[in-house]
């Protein structure tokens, strides 16, 4: 089965082709960062308009990369939610139109399930069950995963997601959007001894997160230093280092706690923040001490992309799931509402 995947949930247009026989055949991604940078964040209307301009040319580019004709595509998968409603509608409408014109089935895919399954694109894949840390600009969740569609929420952020907290901390330091990579970049030159920021909710029972207090502490630190004059590059680096260390430490502690609670030894980490090198290193080091393994996608598949949508869609399409006649998108969509496909394993799908 050859599945075309289309991702348009926010500010990146991703398209890919996935074959259940040969794996990932082609993929491409267009980022709108430059469009939104001057506004310091994503402008939904601009995002939707850019998806309209970019989606079909990217579809043709991917078909060309794979030396495919439209008749070689067996199904179309697209992001149906969660995300920006206008951006989702663009992708859904184009995907459904292509599927109708080509005479193939279409399926709306859950964006976070796509992220969760993205490590399955790698050669070393995690076996079920495992704990997943989904950490991005819009979500920070710990989920127990017993199979595709078999999800139990263990904990989530009570306020901002980790990626959103990174962006806001970067804005406090006068760094350009998107903030996460900027914080990570300058934190490499920061001191580990100058500031110690709080690790939110690590002394509370349970697996929920909260980053609002950490943001407040960051803002207070910035304002205190600004009373003495403009922030120097070293000031910014030291604050960025302290902030990053606090977020990373909090995530690592909660992941370790989740694995212990569930009695599991495999952790999957996915989403844009999972590309953070410090987070990867600390998770691998600390969890290895308790015999746990960490799996994550290649950096190019950590952010939003069409490959994860094509893969996730292929699993559900092979299980017989297809869209009805009505086009539906869901800006808010709990992943735990997804139906399980426990009767069909990932390895079985890959043999189709």
mmCIF file of C-alpha atoms in Angstrom:
data_model
loop_
_atom_site.group_PDB
_atom_site.id
_atom_site.type_symbol
_atom_site.label_atom_id
_atom_site.label_comp_id
_atom_site.label_asym_id
_atom_site.label_seq_id
_atom_site.Cartn_x
_atom_site.Cartn_y
_atom_site.Cartn_z
ATOM 1 C CA UNK A 1 0.000 0.000 0.000
ATOM 2 C CA UNK A 2 1.369 3.404 -1.028
ATOM 3 C CA UNK A 3 0.042 6.220 1.135
ATOM 4 C CA UNK A 4 0.419 9.940 0.497
ATOM 5 C CA UNK A 5 0.591 11.898 3.767
ATOM 6 C CA UNK A 6 -0.245 15.606 4.097
ATOM 7 C CA UNK A 7 0.456 17.636 7.245
ATOM 8 C CA UNK A 8 -0.920 21.196 7.621
ATOM 9 C CA UNK A 9 -1.832 21.513 11.302
ATOM 10 C CA UNK A 10 0.116 24.707 12.040
ATOM 11 C CA UNK A 11 3.004 26.507 10.355
ATOM 12 C CA UNK A 12 4.693 23.728 8.389
ATOM 13 C CA UNK A 13 3.496 22.068 5.195
ATOM 14 C CA UNK A 14 4.701 18.477 5.031
ATOM 15 C CA UNK A 15 4.085 15.892 2.323
ATOM 16 C CA UNK A 16 5.427 12.337 2.101
ATOM 17 C CA UNK A 17 4.931 8.964 0.452
ATOM 18 C CA UNK A 18 5.079 5.823 2.590
ATOM 19 C CA UNK A 19 4.985 2.262 1.293
ATOM 20 C CA UNK A 20 4.051 -0.593 3.607
ATOM 21 C CA UNK A 21 6.385 -2.738 1.518
ATOM 22 C CA UNK A 22 9.391 -0.440 1.065
ATOM 23 C CA UNK A 23 9.121 2.142 3.831
ATOM 24 C CA UNK A 24 9.450 5.882 3.351
ATOM 25 C CA UNK A 25 9.799 6.668 -0.351
ATOM 26 C CA UNK A 26 9.944 10.464 -0.425
ATOM 27 C CA UNK A 27 9.207 13.464 1.753
ATOM 28 C CA UNK A 28 9.476 17.233 1.696
ATOM 29 C CA UNK A 29 8.736 20.031 4.123
ATOM 30 C CA UNK A 30 8.125 23.746 3.835
ATOM 31 C CA UNK A 31 8.461 25.837 6.993
ATOM 32 C CA UNK A 32 6.660 29.146 7.454
ATOM 33 C CA UNK A 33 9.075 30.424 10.104
ATOM 34 C CA UNK A 34 10.106 33.447 8.048
ATOM 35 C CA UNK A 35 6.436 34.330 7.437
ATOM 36 C CA UNK A 36 5.621 34.448 11.147
ATOM 37 C CA UNK A 37 8.938 35.586 12.629
ATOM 38 C CA UNK A 38 8.191 39.312 12.424
ATOM 39 C CA UNK A 39 5.025 38.726 14.476
ATOM 40 C CA UNK A 40 6.783 36.675 17.159
ATOM 41 C CA UNK A 41 4.430 33.712 16.700
ATOM 42 C CA UNK A 42 2.086 31.950 14.317
ATOM 43 C CA UNK A 43 -0.627 34.062 12.676
ATOM 44 C CA UNK A 44 -3.418 31.556 11.817
ATOM 45 C CA UNK A 45 -4.736 33.364 8.739
ATOM 46 C CA UNK A 46 -1.270 33.675 7.225
ATOM 47 C CA UNK A 47 -0.603 30.022 7.968
ATOM 48 C CA UNK A 48 -3.766 28.929 6.148
ATOM 49 C CA UNK A 49 -2.987 31.053 3.107
ATOM 50 C CA UNK A 50 0.525 29.681 2.859
ATOM 51 C CA UNK A 51 -0.749 26.094 3.034
ATOM 52 C CA UNK A 52 -3.058 26.892 0.102
ATOM 53 C CA UNK A 53 -0.062 28.048 -1.933
ATOM 54 C CA UNK A 54 2.363 25.288 -0.994
ATOM 55 C CA UNK A 55 0.473 22.012 -0.560
ATOM 56 C CA UNK A 56 -0.197 20.974 -4.158
ATOM 57 C CA UNK A 57 3.291 21.920 -5.446
ATOM 58 C CA UNK A 58 4.787 19.856 -2.616
ATOM 59 C CA UNK A 59 2.546 16.906 -3.508
ATOM 60 C CA UNK A 60 3.866 17.048 -7.062
ATOM 61 C CA UNK A 61 7.441 17.343 -5.776
ATOM 62 C CA UNK A 62 7.061 14.199 -3.679
ATOM 63 C CA UNK A 63 5.512 12.264 -6.552
ATOM 64 C CA UNK A 64 8.436 13.307 -8.726
ATOM 65 C CA UNK A 65 10.973 12.289 -6.080
ATOM 66 C CA UNK A 66 9.474 8.809 -5.917
ATOM 67 C CA UNK A 67 8.991 8.594 -9.714
ATOM 68 C CA UNK A 68 5.299 8.052 -9.007
ATOM 69 C CA UNK A 69 2.216 8.854 -10.977
ATOM 70 C CA UNK A 70 -1.042 9.644 -9.248
ATOM 71 C CA UNK A 71 -2.260 6.179 -10.256
ATOM 72 C CA UNK A 72 0.479 4.661 -8.051
ATOM 73 C CA UNK A 73 -1.045 6.169 -4.888
ATOM 74 C CA UNK A 74 -3.372 3.786 -3.029
ATOM 75 C CA UNK A 75 -4.656 6.153 -0.327
ATOM 76 C CA UNK A 76 -4.295 9.665 1.079
ATOM 77 C CA UNK A 77 -3.801 10.449 4.775
ATOM 78 C CA UNK A 78 -3.979 13.959 6.209
ATOM 79 C CA UNK A 79 -3.915 15.672 9.580
ATOM 80 C CA UNK A 80 -7.483 16.125 10.837
ATOM 81 C CA UNK A 81 -6.510 17.541 14.236
ATOM 82 C CA UNK A 82 -5.586 18.863 16.650
ATOM 83 C CA UNK A 83 -4.301 22.145 15.266
ATOM 84 C CA UNK A 84 -5.355 25.473 13.783
ATOM 85 C CA UNK A 85 -8.808 25.010 12.285
ATOM 86 C CA UNK A 86 -8.098 26.997 9.102
ATOM 87 C CA UNK A 87 -4.822 25.200 8.459
ATOM 88 C CA UNK A 88 -6.455 21.832 9.090
ATOM 89 C CA UNK A 89 -9.281 22.639 6.657
ATOM 90 C CA UNK A 90 -6.799 23.449 3.900
ATOM 91 C CA UNK A 91 -5.053 20.089 4.235
ATOM 92 C CA UNK A 92 -8.290 18.150 4.665
ATOM 93 C CA UNK A 93 -9.954 19.737 1.657
ATOM 94 C CA UNK A 94 -6.964 19.200 -0.623
ATOM 95 C CA UNK A 95 -6.379 15.638 0.571
ATOM 96 C CA UNK A 96 -10.016 14.660 0.164
ATOM 97 C CA UNK A 97 -10.149 16.270 -3.280
ATOM 98 C CA UNK A 98 -7.056 14.388 -4.428
ATOM 99 C CA UNK A 99 -8.426 11.107 -3.074
ATOM 100 C CA UNK A 100 -11.766 11.670 -4.800
ATOM 101 C CA UNK A 101 -10.101 12.553 -8.095
ATOM 102 C CA UNK A 102 -7.785 9.554 -7.934
ATOM 103 C CA UNK A 103 -10.510 7.165 -6.795
ATOM 104 C CA UNK A 104 -8.714 6.097 -3.593
ATOM 105 C CA UNK A 105 -9.701 6.176 0.106
ATOM 106 C CA UNK A 106 -8.757 9.022 2.441
ATOM 107 C CA UNK A 107 -8.282 9.110 6.190
ATOM 108 C CA UNK A 108 -7.913 11.938 8.701
ATOM 109 C CA UNK A 109 -5.043 11.246 11.104
ATOM 110 C CA UNK A 110 -4.503 12.456 14.657
ATOM 111 C CA UNK A 111 -1.509 14.800 14.693
ATOM 112 C CA UNK A 112 -0.142 13.551 18.024
ATOM 113 C CA UNK A 113 -0.550 9.904 17.045
ATOM 114 C CA UNK A 114 1.612 10.791 14.075
ATOM 115 C CA UNK A 115 4.284 12.152 16.414
ATOM 116 C CA UNK A 116 3.957 9.154 18.728
ATOM 117 C CA UNK A 117 4.517 6.717 15.853
ATOM 118 C CA UNK A 118 7.280 8.716 14.156
ATOM 119 C CA UNK A 119 10.052 6.601 15.785
ATOM 120 C CA UNK A 120 8.606 3.643 13.861
ATOM 121 C CA UNK A 121 10.166 5.198 10.751
ATOM 122 C CA UNK A 122 13.603 4.339 12.148
ATOM 123 C CA UNK A 123 15.431 1.016 11.832
ATOM 124 C CA UNK A 124 15.381 0.442 15.592
ATOM 125 C CA UNK A 125 11.720 0.489 16.584
ATOM 126 C CA UNK A 126 10.255 0.228 20.070
ATOM 127 C CA UNK A 127 8.058 -2.736 20.872
ATOM 128 C CA UNK A 128 4.746 -2.303 22.645
ATOM 129 C CA UNK A 129 4.070 -1.513 25.440
ATOM 130 C CA UNK A 130 5.992 1.674 26.177
ATOM 131 C CA UNK A 131 5.629 5.099 27.737
ATOM 132 C CA UNK A 132 5.582 8.036 25.321
ATOM 133 C CA UNK A 133 6.655 11.579 26.109
ATOM 134 C CA UNK A 134 4.949 13.861 23.592
ATOM 135 C CA UNK A 135 6.591 17.234 23.929
ATOM 136 C CA UNK A 136 6.016 20.058 21.474
ATOM 137 C CA UNK A 137 4.856 23.648 21.205
ATOM 138 C CA UNK A 138 1.261 22.666 21.862
ATOM 139 C CA UNK A 139 1.460 19.502 23.957
ATOM 140 C CA UNK A 140 3.381 18.024 26.850
ATOM 141 C CA UNK A 141 1.985 14.613 27.725
ATOM 142 C CA UNK A 142 3.030 11.277 29.141
ATOM 143 C CA UNK A 143 1.054 8.400 27.647
ATOM 144 C CA UNK A 144 1.077 4.664 28.202
ATOM 145 C CA UNK A 145 0.972 2.932 24.816
ATOM 146 C CA UNK A 146 -0.079 -0.726 24.612
ATOM 147 C CA UNK A 147 -0.695 -0.693 20.854
ATOM 148 C CA UNK A 148 -1.820 1.607 18.080
ATOM 149 C CA UNK A 149 -4.919 3.316 19.423
ATOM 150 C CA UNK A 150 -4.450 1.856 22.906
ATOM 151 C CA UNK A 151 -3.507 4.965 24.828
ATOM 152 C CA UNK A 152 -3.868 5.927 28.483
ATOM 153 C CA UNK A 153 -2.994 9.463 29.525
ATOM 154 C CA UNK A 154 -0.641 9.449 32.520
ATOM 155 C CA UNK A 155 0.050 13.158 32.863
ATOM 156 C CA UNK A 156 0.016 16.438 30.962
ATOM 157 C CA UNK A 157 0.830 20.105 31.329
ATOM 158 C CA UNK A 158 -1.659 22.058 33.415
ATOM 159 C CA UNK A 159 -0.741 25.275 31.606
ATOM 160 C CA UNK A 160 1.771 25.937 28.818
ATOM 161 C CA UNK A 161 3.384 23.111 26.928
ATOM 162 C CA UNK A 162 7.175 22.851 27.198
ATOM 163 C CA UNK A 163 7.701 24.163 23.660
ATOM 164 C CA UNK A 164 5.479 27.155 24.346
ATOM 165 C CA UNK A 165 7.417 27.858 27.552
ATOM 166 C CA UNK A 166 10.660 27.824 25.540
ATOM 167 C CA UNK A 167 9.198 30.329 23.078
ATOM 168 C CA UNK A 168 8.048 32.674 25.854
ATOM 169 C CA UNK A 169 11.368 32.487 27.691
ATOM 170 C CA UNK A 170 13.159 33.291 24.434
ATOM 171 C CA UNK A 171 10.923 36.316 23.954
ATOM 172 C CA UNK A 172 11.872 37.548 27.435
ATOM 173 C CA UNK A 173 15.511 37.399 26.336
ATOM 174 C CA UNK A 174 14.838 39.211 23.075
ATOM 175 C CA UNK A 175 15.546 36.132 20.960
ATOM 176 C CA UNK A 176 13.809 35.594 17.605
ATOM 177 C CA UNK A 177 10.964 33.161 16.985
ATOM 178 C CA UNK A 178 10.896 30.158 17.242
ATOM 179 C CA UNK A 179 12.432 30.284 20.678
ATOM 180 C CA UNK A 180 13.271 26.663 21.462
ATOM 181 C CA UNK A 181 16.229 26.296 19.089
ATOM 182 C CA UNK A 182 17.456 29.789 20.039
ATOM 183 C CA UNK A 183 17.431 28.951 23.769
ATOM 184 C CA UNK A 184 19.277 25.693 23.110
ATOM 185 C CA UNK A 185 21.849 27.451 20.926
ATOM 186 C CA UNK A 186 22.889 30.161 23.383
ATOM 187 C CA UNK A 187 22.542 27.846 26.414
ATOM 188 C CA UNK A 188 25.638 26.010 25.203
ATOM 189 C CA UNK A 189 27.682 29.058 26.235
ATOM 190 C CA UNK A 190 25.869 29.496 29.547
ATOM 191 C CA UNK A 191 27.195 28.791 33.016
ATOM 192 C CA UNK A 192 25.683 25.991 35.084
ATOM 193 C CA UNK A 193 26.688 27.667 38.348
ATOM 194 C CA UNK A 194 25.253 31.165 38.119
ATOM 195 C CA UNK A 195 21.490 30.482 38.313
ATOM 196 C CA UNK A 196 19.419 27.588 39.614
ATOM 197 C CA UNK A 197 15.821 27.673 38.416
ATOM 198 C CA UNK A 198 13.006 25.662 40.076
ATOM 199 C CA UNK A 199 11.954 22.247 38.820
ATOM 200 C CA UNK A 200 8.159 22.595 38.693
ATOM 201 C CA UNK A 201 5.958 19.994 40.429
ATOM 202 C CA UNK A 202 8.669 17.385 40.912
ATOM 203 C CA UNK A 203 7.759 17.117 44.604
ATOM 204 C CA UNK A 204 4.068 16.704 43.808
ATOM 205 C CA UNK A 205 2.677 13.196 43.364
ATOM 206 C CA UNK A 206 1.535 12.251 39.917
ATOM 207 C CA UNK A 207 2.850 12.927 36.431
ATOM 208 C CA UNK A 208 1.385 16.298 35.510
ATOM 209 C CA UNK A 209 3.550 19.250 34.442
ATOM 210 C CA UNK A 210 3.387 22.997 35.010
ATOM 211 C CA UNK A 211 5.719 25.593 33.529
ATOM 212 C CA UNK A 212 3.970 28.822 34.540
ATOM 213 C CA UNK A 213 6.020 29.228 37.728
ATOM 214 C CA UNK A 214 9.239 28.628 35.845
ATOM 215 C CA UNK A 215 8.302 31.327 33.321
ATOM 216 C CA UNK A 216 7.585 33.736 36.172
ATOM 217 C CA UNK A 217 10.930 32.962 37.781
ATOM 218 C CA UNK A 218 12.657 33.558 34.438
ATOM 219 C CA UNK A 219 10.917 36.902 33.981
ATOM 220 C CA UNK A 220 11.813 37.959 37.533
ATOM 221 C CA UNK A 221 15.464 37.088 36.919
ATOM 222 C CA UNK A 222 15.504 39.072 33.681
ATOM 223 C CA UNK A 223 13.950 42.153 35.290
ATOM 224 C CA UNK A 224 16.330 42.083 38.251
ATOM 225 C CA UNK A 225 19.317 42.029 35.910
ATOM 226 C CA UNK A 226 17.826 44.762 33.716
ATOM 227 C CA UNK A 227 17.710 47.062 36.734
ATOM 228 C CA UNK A 228 21.505 47.072 36.530
ATOM 229 C CA UNK A 229 21.547 47.717 32.775
ATOM 230 C CA UNK A 230 20.849 45.949 29.493
ATOM 231 C CA UNK A 231 21.356 42.188 29.458
ATOM 232 C CA UNK A 232 24.719 41.099 28.111
ATOM 233 C CA UNK A 233 25.122 38.116 25.816
ATOM 234 C CA UNK A 234 26.533 36.193 28.779
ATOM 235 C CA UNK A 235 23.526 37.108 30.930
ATOM 236 C CA UNK A 236 21.219 35.745 28.248
ATOM 237 C CA UNK A 237 23.286 32.583 27.855
ATOM 238 C CA UNK A 238 23.323 31.942 31.604
ATOM 239 C CA UNK A 239 19.560 32.434 31.910
ATOM 240 C CA UNK A 240 18.945 30.243 28.875
ATOM 241 C CA UNK A 241 21.131 27.506 30.378
ATOM 242 C CA UNK A 242 19.308 27.635 33.705
ATOM 243 C CA UNK A 243 15.918 27.601 32.003
ATOM 244 C CA UNK A 244 16.794 24.707 29.709
ATOM 245 C CA UNK A 245 18.275 22.706 32.574
ATOM 246 C CA UNK A 246 15.111 23.207 34.623
ATOM 247 C CA UNK A 247 12.804 22.052 31.807
ATOM 248 C CA UNK A 248 15.013 19.108 30.873
ATOM 249 C CA UNK A 249 15.437 17.996 34.486
ATOM 250 C CA UNK A 250 11.689 18.169 35.066
ATOM 251 C CA UNK A 251 10.917 16.121 31.962
ATOM 252 C CA UNK A 252 13.543 13.502 32.823
ATOM 253 C CA UNK A 253 12.282 13.118 36.410
ATOM 254 C CA UNK A 254 8.689 12.681 35.248
ATOM 255 C CA UNK A 255 9.701 10.170 32.558
ATOM 256 C CA UNK A 256 11.612 8.078 35.057
ATOM 257 C CA UNK A 257 8.663 8.219 37.435
ATOM 258 C CA UNK A 258 6.248 7.168 34.667
ATOM 259 C CA UNK A 259 8.360 4.144 33.721
ATOM 260 C CA UNK A 260 8.597 3.083 37.364
ATOM 261 C CA UNK A 261 4.863 3.553 37.887
ATOM 262 C CA UNK A 262 3.962 1.482 34.824
ATOM 263 C CA UNK A 263 6.687 -1.125 35.293
ATOM 264 C CA UNK A 264 8.039 -0.550 31.774
ATOM 265 C CA UNK A 265 11.548 -0.150 30.373
ATOM 266 C CA UNK A 266 10.922 1.577 27.028
ATOM 267 C CA UNK A 267 10.371 5.294 26.499
ATOM 268 C CA UNK A 268 9.434 6.949 23.215
ATOM 269 C CA UNK A 269 10.048 10.677 22.931
ATOM 270 C CA UNK A 270 8.526 12.643 20.060
ATOM 271 C CA UNK A 271 7.517 16.182 19.110
ATOM 272 C CA UNK A 272 9.534 19.285 18.323
ATOM 273 C CA UNK A 273 11.206 19.571 21.744
ATOM 274 C CA UNK A 274 12.451 15.980 21.436
ATOM 275 C CA UNK A 275 15.139 17.327 19.089
ATOM 276 C CA UNK A 276 16.750 19.128 22.040
ATOM 277 C CA UNK A 277 20.209 17.614 22.368
ATOM 278 C CA UNK A 278 20.500 18.199 26.121
ATOM 279 C CA UNK A 279 17.177 16.437 26.718
ATOM 280 C CA UNK A 280 18.226 13.451 24.619
ATOM 281 C CA UNK A 281 21.566 13.121 26.376
ATOM 282 C CA UNK A 282 20.149 13.328 29.887
ATOM 283 C CA UNK A 283 17.302 10.919 29.186
ATOM 284 C CA UNK A 284 19.652 8.369 27.651
ATOM 285 C CA UNK A 285 22.150 8.678 30.501
ATOM 286 C CA UNK A 286 19.767 8.627 33.445
ATOM 287 C CA UNK A 287 17.330 6.017 32.133
ATOM 288 C CA UNK A 288 20.157 3.724 31.059
ATOM 289 C CA UNK A 289 21.102 3.439 34.748
ATOM 290 C CA UNK A 290 17.771 1.699 35.402
ATOM 291 C CA UNK A 291 18.001 -0.460 32.287
ATOM 292 C CA UNK A 292 15.546 1.555 30.224
ATOM 293 C CA UNK A 293 15.791 2.331 26.501
ATOM 294 C CA UNK A 294 14.864 5.607 24.804
ATOM 295 C CA UNK A 295 13.579 5.792 21.236
ATOM 296 C CA UNK A 296 13.013 8.923 19.191
ATOM 297 C CA UNK A 297 12.692 9.914 15.546
ATOM 298 C CA UNK A 298 15.459 11.421 13.460
ATOM 299 C CA UNK A 299 15.689 15.207 14.013
ATOM 300 C CA UNK A 300 14.011 15.910 10.660
ATOM 301 C CA UNK A 301 10.935 14.006 11.866
ATOM 302 C CA UNK A 302 10.720 15.584 15.325
ATOM 303 C CA UNK A 303 8.947 18.685 14.062
ATOM 304 C CA UNK A 304 5.676 18.469 12.107
ATOM 305 C CA UNK A 305 6.138 16.466 8.914
ATOM 306 C CA UNK A 306 4.250 14.500 6.300
ATOM 307 C CA UNK A 307 6.145 11.247 6.886
ATOM 308 C CA UNK A 308 4.608 10.659 10.306
ATOM 309 C CA UNK A 309 1.124 11.289 8.899
ATOM 310 C CA UNK A 310 1.700 8.922 5.981
ATOM 311 C CA UNK A 311 2.967 6.227 8.352
ATOM 312 C CA UNK A 312 0.186 6.602 10.925
ATOM 313 C CA UNK A 313 -2.389 6.726 8.158
ATOM 314 C CA UNK A 314 -1.002 3.565 6.564
ATOM 315 C CA UNK A 315 -1.484 1.619 9.794
ATOM 316 C CA UNK A 316 -5.127 2.602 10.136
ATOM 317 C CA UNK A 317 -5.948 2.358 6.442
ATOM 318 C CA UNK A 318 -4.514 -1.170 6.382
ATOM 319 C CA UNK A 319 -6.804 -1.968 9.313
ATOM 320 C CA UNK A 320 -9.777 -0.915 7.226
ATOM 321 C CA UNK A 321 -10.424 2.583 8.556
ATOM 322 C CA UNK A 322 -11.479 5.223 6.021
ATOM 323 C CA UNK A 323 -13.246 8.571 6.123
ATOM 324 C CA UNK A 324 -16.968 8.977 5.718
ATOM 325 C CA UNK A 325 -18.499 11.376 3.218
ATOM 326 C CA UNK A 326 -18.297 14.455 5.436
ATOM 327 C CA UNK A 327 -15.044 16.404 5.787
ATOM 328 C CA UNK A 328 -14.350 16.886 9.488
ATOM 329 C CA UNK A 329 -11.432 18.469 11.312
ATOM 330 C CA UNK A 330 -11.007 18.661 15.082
ATOM 331 C CA UNK A 331 -8.918 21.556 16.452
ATOM 332 C CA UNK A 332 -9.187 19.865 19.862
ATOM 333 C CA UNK A 333 -9.057 16.089 19.864
ATOM 334 C CA UNK A 334 -8.021 13.916 22.843
ATOM 335 C CA UNK A 335 -5.836 11.108 21.570
ATOM 336 C CA UNK A 336 -7.461 8.689 24.012
ATOM 337 C CA UNK A 337 -10.648 8.882 21.887
ATOM 338 C CA UNK A 338 -8.945 7.076 18.991
ATOM 339 C CA UNK A 339 -10.147 3.523 18.304
ATOM 340 C CA UNK A 340 -7.585 0.745 18.830
ATOM 341 C CA UNK A 341 -6.341 -1.482 16.041
ATOM 342 C CA UNK A 342 -4.888 -4.080 18.383
ATOM 343 C CA UNK A 343 -5.719 -6.911 15.999
ATOM 344 C CA UNK A 344 -3.157 -5.617 13.503
ATOM 345 C CA UNK A 345 0.471 -5.255 14.658
ATOM 346 C CA UNK A 346 2.933 -2.836 13.098
ATOM 347 C CA UNK A 347 5.072 -5.717 11.854
ATOM 348 C CA UNK A 348 2.059 -7.272 10.139
ATOM 349 C CA UNK A 349 1.244 -3.989 8.405
ATOM 350 C CA UNK A 350 4.773 -3.704 7.065
ATOM 351 C CA UNK A 351 4.411 -7.105 5.411
ATOM 352 C CA UNK A 352 1.319 -6.116 3.415
#
